[in-house]
Amino acid sequence: MTAGNPQGLLVDWGTSNARAWTVAEDGSVIASAQSSGGIGRIADGNFSAAFKDLTEQLTPTPLPTLMSGMIGSRQGWIEAPYLTCPVSLSDLAQQLIPVPDAPYIRIVPGVHLQTSKGRNDVMRGEEVQIAGVIELVSSTEEQLICLPGTHSKWAWVKKGVLTDFATSMTGEVFAAMSNHTILGALLPNDGGAASDITSAGFETGLVRSGESGGLLHHLFGVRAEGLFDAVAADDLRGYLSGI
């Protein structure tokens, strides 16, 4: 953390968690806070009270605030409409949405993609992370950016503009398969923490995912491999994650 007087507040507010940072004039982080109070856990939609709980330890007085993530969805504080891809950092900055009764708070819009073949995709929050990469790398060449997570994304950037992206339901499907299918019976009963995903299991699953048969076949293979100890029990969670 950097000493100094906070000049602004940044908030990444998703479905499950919320994180906030106070920043100095040069953009350096002064202090941070986080909460498990994602938008899906806000009682009666009282986002104002949840925002105060998250940020009061960081700043006793209101600061210019930028928020991104699902807080700008239809289920959030106020909907920030999607901008159409391709999108630049300046496009995002020009379309910030003010929060009613709190004009010092503005929400960054999400991004909507529709390809020439009719494929639709969306993002909320990742567009800010991508903007950060663009600013840090300062490259005019085409870049491929991977953003792992509950809904992992691959994003293509060219000359500082987000031109295309694709989303995969990686983490969410992993959680569903671990907790709500027959595969869970063979996994160690340890809560499924990230630390329980072994590198050996993950790498084996990653290799298997590239073989013929398809995703559904490989997923059932987690059970078969586990039953016959082809993959060690301690590696099964990582194996599933790799697939």
Coordinates of C-alpha atoms in Angstrom, one line a residue, residues 12 19 68 122-134 143-157 162 164-171:
D12 CA -15.3 -4.4 -8.3
R19 CA -13.8 -5.5 -3.4
S68 CA -17.7 -2.2 -12.3
V122 CA -21.4 -10.3 -22.8
M123 CA -19.0 -9.2 -20.1
R124 CA -19.3 -7.0 -17.0
G125 CA -16.1 -6.1 -15.0
E126 CA -13.6 -7.8 -17.3
E127 CA -13.7 -4.8 -19.6
V128 CA -12.0 -2.8 -16.8
Q129 CA -9.3 -5.5 -16.3
I130 CA -8.7 -5.5 -20.1
A131 CA -8.4 -1.7 -20.1
G132 CA -5.8 -2.0 -17.4
V133 CA -3.8 -4.5 -19.4
I134 CA -4.0 -2.2 -22.4
Q143 CA -3.1 -9.2 -28.1
L144 CA -4.9 -12.3 -26.8
I145 CA -5.8 -11.9 -23.1
C146 CA -7.0 -14.8 -20.9
L147 CA -9.2 -13.9 -17.8
P148 CA -9.7 -17.1 -15.8
G149 CA -12.6 -17.3 -13.4
T150 CA -16.1 -18.5 -12.8
H151 CA -16.8 -17.5 -16.4
S152 CA -13.4 -17.5 -18.0
K153 CA -12.9 -15.2 -21.0
W154 CA -10.6 -15.0 -23.9
A155 CA -10.3 -11.5 -25.3
W156 CA -8.7 -10.1 -28.5
V157 CA -7.4 -6.6 -28.4
L162 CA -11.4 -4.7 -27.6
D164 CA -13.7 -9.8 -29.9
F165 CA -14.1 -12.2 -26.9
A166 CA -15.5 -15.6 -25.9
T167 CA -16.8 -16.8 -22.6
S168 CA -16.7 -20.3 -21.1
M169 CA -18.6 -21.4 -18.0
T170 CA -15.5 -23.0 -16.5
G171 CA -15.6 -22.4 -12.7

